PDB file of C-alpha atoms in Angstrom:
ATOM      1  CA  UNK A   1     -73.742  75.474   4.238  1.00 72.00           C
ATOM      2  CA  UNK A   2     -73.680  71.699   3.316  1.00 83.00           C
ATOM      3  CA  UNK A   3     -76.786  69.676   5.627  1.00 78.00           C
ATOM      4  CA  UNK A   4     -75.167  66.462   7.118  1.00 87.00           C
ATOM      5  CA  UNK A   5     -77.109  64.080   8.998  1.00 87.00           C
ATOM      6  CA  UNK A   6     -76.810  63.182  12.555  1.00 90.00           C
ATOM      7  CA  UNK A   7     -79.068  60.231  13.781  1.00 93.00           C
ATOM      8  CA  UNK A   8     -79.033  59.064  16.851  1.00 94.00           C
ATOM      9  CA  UNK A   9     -81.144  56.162  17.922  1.00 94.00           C
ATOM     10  CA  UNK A  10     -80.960  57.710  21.921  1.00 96.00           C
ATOM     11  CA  UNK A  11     -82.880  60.253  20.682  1.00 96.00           C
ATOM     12  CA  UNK A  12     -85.779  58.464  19.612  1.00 95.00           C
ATOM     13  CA  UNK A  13     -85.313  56.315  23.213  1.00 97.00           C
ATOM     14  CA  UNK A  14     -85.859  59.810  25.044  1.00 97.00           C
ATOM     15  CA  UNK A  15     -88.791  60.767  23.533  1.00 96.00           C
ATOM     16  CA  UNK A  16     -90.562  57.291  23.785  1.00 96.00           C
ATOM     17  CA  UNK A  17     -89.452  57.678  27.460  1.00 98.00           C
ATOM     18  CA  UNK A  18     -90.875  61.180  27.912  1.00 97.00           C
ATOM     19  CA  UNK A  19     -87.678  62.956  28.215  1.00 98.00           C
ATOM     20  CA  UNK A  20     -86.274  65.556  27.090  1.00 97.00           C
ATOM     21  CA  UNK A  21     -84.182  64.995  23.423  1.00 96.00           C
ATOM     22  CA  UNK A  22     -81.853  67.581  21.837  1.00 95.00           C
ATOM     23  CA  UNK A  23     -84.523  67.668  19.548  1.00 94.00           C
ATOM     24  CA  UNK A  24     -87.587  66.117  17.941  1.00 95.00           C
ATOM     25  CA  UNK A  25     -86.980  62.921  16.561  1.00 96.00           C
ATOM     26  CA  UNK A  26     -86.437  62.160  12.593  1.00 94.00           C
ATOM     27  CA  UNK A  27     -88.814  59.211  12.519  1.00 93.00           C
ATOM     28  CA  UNK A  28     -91.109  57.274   9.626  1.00 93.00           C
ATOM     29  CA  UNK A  29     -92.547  54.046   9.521  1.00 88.00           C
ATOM     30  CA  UNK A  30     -92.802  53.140   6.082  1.00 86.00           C
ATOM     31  CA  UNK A  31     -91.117  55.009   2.689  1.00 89.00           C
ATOM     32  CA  UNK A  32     -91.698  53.920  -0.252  1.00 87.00           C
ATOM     33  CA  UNK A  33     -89.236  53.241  -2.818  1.00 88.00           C
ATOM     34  CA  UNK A  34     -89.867  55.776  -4.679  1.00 89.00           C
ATOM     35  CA  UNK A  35     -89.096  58.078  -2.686  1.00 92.00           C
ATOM     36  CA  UNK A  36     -85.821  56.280  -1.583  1.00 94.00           C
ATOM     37  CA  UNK A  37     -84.991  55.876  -5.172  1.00 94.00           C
ATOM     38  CA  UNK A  38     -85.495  59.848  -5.635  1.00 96.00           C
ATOM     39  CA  UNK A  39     -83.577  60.598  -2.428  1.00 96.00           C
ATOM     40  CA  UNK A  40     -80.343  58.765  -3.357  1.00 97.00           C
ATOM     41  CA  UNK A  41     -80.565  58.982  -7.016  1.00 97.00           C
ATOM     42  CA  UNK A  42     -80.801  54.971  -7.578  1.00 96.00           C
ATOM     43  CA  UNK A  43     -83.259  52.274  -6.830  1.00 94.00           C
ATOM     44  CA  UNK A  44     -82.576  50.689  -3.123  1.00 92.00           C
ATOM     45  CA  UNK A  45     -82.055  47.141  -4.134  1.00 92.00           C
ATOM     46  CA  UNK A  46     -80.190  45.523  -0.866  1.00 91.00           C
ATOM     47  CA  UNK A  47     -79.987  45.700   2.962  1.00 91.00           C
ATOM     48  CA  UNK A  48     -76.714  48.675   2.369  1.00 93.00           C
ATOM     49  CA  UNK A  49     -78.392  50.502   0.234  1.00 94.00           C
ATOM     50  CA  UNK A  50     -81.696  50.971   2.343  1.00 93.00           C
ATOM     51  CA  UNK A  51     -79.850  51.823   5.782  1.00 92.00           C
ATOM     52  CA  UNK A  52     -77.657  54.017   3.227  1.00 94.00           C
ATOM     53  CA  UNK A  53     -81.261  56.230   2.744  1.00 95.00           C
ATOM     54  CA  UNK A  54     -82.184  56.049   6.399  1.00 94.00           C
ATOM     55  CA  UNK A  55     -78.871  57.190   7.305  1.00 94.00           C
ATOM     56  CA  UNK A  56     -78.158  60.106   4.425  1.00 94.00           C
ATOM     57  CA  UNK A  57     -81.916  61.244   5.287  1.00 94.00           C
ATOM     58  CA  UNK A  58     -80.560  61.904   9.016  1.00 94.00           C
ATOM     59  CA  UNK A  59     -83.482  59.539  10.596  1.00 95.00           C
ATOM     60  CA  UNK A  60     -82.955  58.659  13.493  1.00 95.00           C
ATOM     61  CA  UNK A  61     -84.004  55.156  13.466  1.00 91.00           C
ATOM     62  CA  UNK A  62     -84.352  52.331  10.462  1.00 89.00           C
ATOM     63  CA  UNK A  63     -87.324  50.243  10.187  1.00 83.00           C
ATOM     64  CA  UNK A  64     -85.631  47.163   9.079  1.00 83.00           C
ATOM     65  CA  UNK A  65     -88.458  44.466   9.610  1.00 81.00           C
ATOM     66  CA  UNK A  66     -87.555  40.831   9.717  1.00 82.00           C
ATOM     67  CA  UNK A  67     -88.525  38.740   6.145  1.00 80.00           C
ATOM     68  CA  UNK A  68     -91.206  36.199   6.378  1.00 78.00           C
ATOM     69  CA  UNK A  69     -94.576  34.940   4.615  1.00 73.00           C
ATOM     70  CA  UNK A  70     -97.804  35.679   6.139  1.00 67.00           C
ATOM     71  CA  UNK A  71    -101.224  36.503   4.477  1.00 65.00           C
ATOM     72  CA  UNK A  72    -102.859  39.496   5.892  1.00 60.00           C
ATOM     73  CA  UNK A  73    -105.862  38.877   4.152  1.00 59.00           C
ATOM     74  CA  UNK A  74    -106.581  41.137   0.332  1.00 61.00           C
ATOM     75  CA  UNK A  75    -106.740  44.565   0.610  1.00 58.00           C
ATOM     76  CA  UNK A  76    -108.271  46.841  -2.043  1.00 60.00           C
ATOM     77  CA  UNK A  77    -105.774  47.409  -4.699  1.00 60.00           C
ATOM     78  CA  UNK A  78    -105.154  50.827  -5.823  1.00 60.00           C
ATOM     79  CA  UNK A  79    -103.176  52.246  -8.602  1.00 62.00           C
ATOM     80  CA  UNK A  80    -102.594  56.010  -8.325  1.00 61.00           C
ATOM     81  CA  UNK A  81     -99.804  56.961 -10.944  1.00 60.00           C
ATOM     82  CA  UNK A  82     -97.259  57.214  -8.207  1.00 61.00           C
ATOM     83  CA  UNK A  83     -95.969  53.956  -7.031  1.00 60.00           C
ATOM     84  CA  UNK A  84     -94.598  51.800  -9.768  1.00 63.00           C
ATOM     85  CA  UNK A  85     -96.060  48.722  -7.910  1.00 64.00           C
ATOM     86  CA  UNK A  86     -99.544  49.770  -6.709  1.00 65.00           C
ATOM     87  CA  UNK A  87    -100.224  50.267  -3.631  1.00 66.00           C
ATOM     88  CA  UNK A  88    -102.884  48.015  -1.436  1.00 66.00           C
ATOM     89  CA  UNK A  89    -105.342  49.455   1.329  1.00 67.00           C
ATOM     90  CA  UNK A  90    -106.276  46.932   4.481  1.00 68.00           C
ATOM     91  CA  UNK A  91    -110.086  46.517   4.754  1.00 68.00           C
ATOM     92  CA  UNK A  92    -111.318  48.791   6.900  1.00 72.00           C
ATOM     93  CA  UNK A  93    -114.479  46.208   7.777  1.00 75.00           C
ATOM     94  CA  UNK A  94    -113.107  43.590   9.045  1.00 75.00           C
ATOM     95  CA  UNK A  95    -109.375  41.583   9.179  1.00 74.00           C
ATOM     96  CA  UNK A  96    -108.197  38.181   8.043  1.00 74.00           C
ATOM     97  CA  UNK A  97    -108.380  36.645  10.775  1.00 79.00           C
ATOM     98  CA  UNK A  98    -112.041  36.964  12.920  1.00 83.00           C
ATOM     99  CA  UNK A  99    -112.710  33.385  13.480  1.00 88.00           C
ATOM    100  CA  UNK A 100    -110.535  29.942  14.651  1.00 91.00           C
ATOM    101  CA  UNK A 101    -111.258  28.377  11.440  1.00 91.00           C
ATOM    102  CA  UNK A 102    -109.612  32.268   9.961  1.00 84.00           C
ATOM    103  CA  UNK A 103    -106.493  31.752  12.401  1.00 83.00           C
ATOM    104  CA  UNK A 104    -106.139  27.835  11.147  1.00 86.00           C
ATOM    105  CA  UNK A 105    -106.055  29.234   7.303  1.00 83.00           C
ATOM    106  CA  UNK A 106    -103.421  31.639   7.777  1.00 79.00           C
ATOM    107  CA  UNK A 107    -100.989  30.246  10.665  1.00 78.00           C
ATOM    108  CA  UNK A 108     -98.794  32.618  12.047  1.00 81.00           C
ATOM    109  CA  UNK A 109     -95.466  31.842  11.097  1.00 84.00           C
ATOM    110  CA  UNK A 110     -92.649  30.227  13.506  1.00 87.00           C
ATOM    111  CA  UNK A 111     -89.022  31.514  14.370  1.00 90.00           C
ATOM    112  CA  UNK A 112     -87.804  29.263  12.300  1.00 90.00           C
ATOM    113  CA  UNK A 113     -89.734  30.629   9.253  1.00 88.00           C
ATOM    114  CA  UNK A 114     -88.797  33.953   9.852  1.00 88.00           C
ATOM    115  CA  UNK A 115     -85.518  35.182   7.617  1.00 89.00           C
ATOM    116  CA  UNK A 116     -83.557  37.671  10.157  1.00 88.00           C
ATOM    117  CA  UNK A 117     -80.891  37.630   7.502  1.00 88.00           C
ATOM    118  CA  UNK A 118     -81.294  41.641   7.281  1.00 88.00           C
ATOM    119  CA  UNK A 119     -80.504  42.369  10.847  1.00 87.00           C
ATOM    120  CA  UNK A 120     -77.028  40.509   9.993  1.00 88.00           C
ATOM    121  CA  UNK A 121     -76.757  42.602   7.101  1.00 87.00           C
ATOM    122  CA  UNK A 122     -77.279  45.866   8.313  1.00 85.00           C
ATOM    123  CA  UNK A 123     -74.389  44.848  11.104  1.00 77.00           C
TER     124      UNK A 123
END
């Protein structure tokens, strides 16, 4: 018996809405590429490829986030033999932004700064 996916973005809707879904949603927030990379057998290098790997994987949804610059302040950077880039962990203490003259330093960006290019992509 060959697995195919079936997303379906409604069912993900029902849930958040407290209703009933067929069944429980297929959801993640992040994946790394790694694990993309291992899934369809080649690195995810475009907009296709990763809603190709959300798709194939039968999630439900895709986390497809918007592109723009914004610093989030340094988190602790770890290197753990897995991810190929390292992988950073936010400071638990405290954020980058706790004071005006914080927010001033790192201005939140504008609509016009933000790339929604992938959203076009995707289609």
């Amino acid at each position: 018996m060959t697995w195919q996916p079936e997303p379906d973005f409604s069912r993900l809707l029902k849930a958040l809405h407290r209703e009933q879904p067929d069944r429980v949603p297929l959801a993640e927030l992040l994946m790394d590429s790694e694990a993309k990379q291992a899934f369809l057998g080649r690195p995810v290098m475009t907009t296709a490829d990763d809603v190709e790997f959300w798709y194939k994987a039968g999630y439900d949804y895709i986390g497809l986030p918007p592109r723009f610059q914004f610093s989030y302040g340094q988190g602790e950077q770890v290197r753990d033999g897995y991810a190929s880039e390292g992988r950073s962990w936010a400071v638990e203490h405290g954020g980058p932004v706790q004071t005006w003259r914080d927010l001033e330093a790192n201005p939140i960006p504008t609509l016009d700064q933000v790339d929604f290019s992938p959203f076009d992509e995707a289609g």
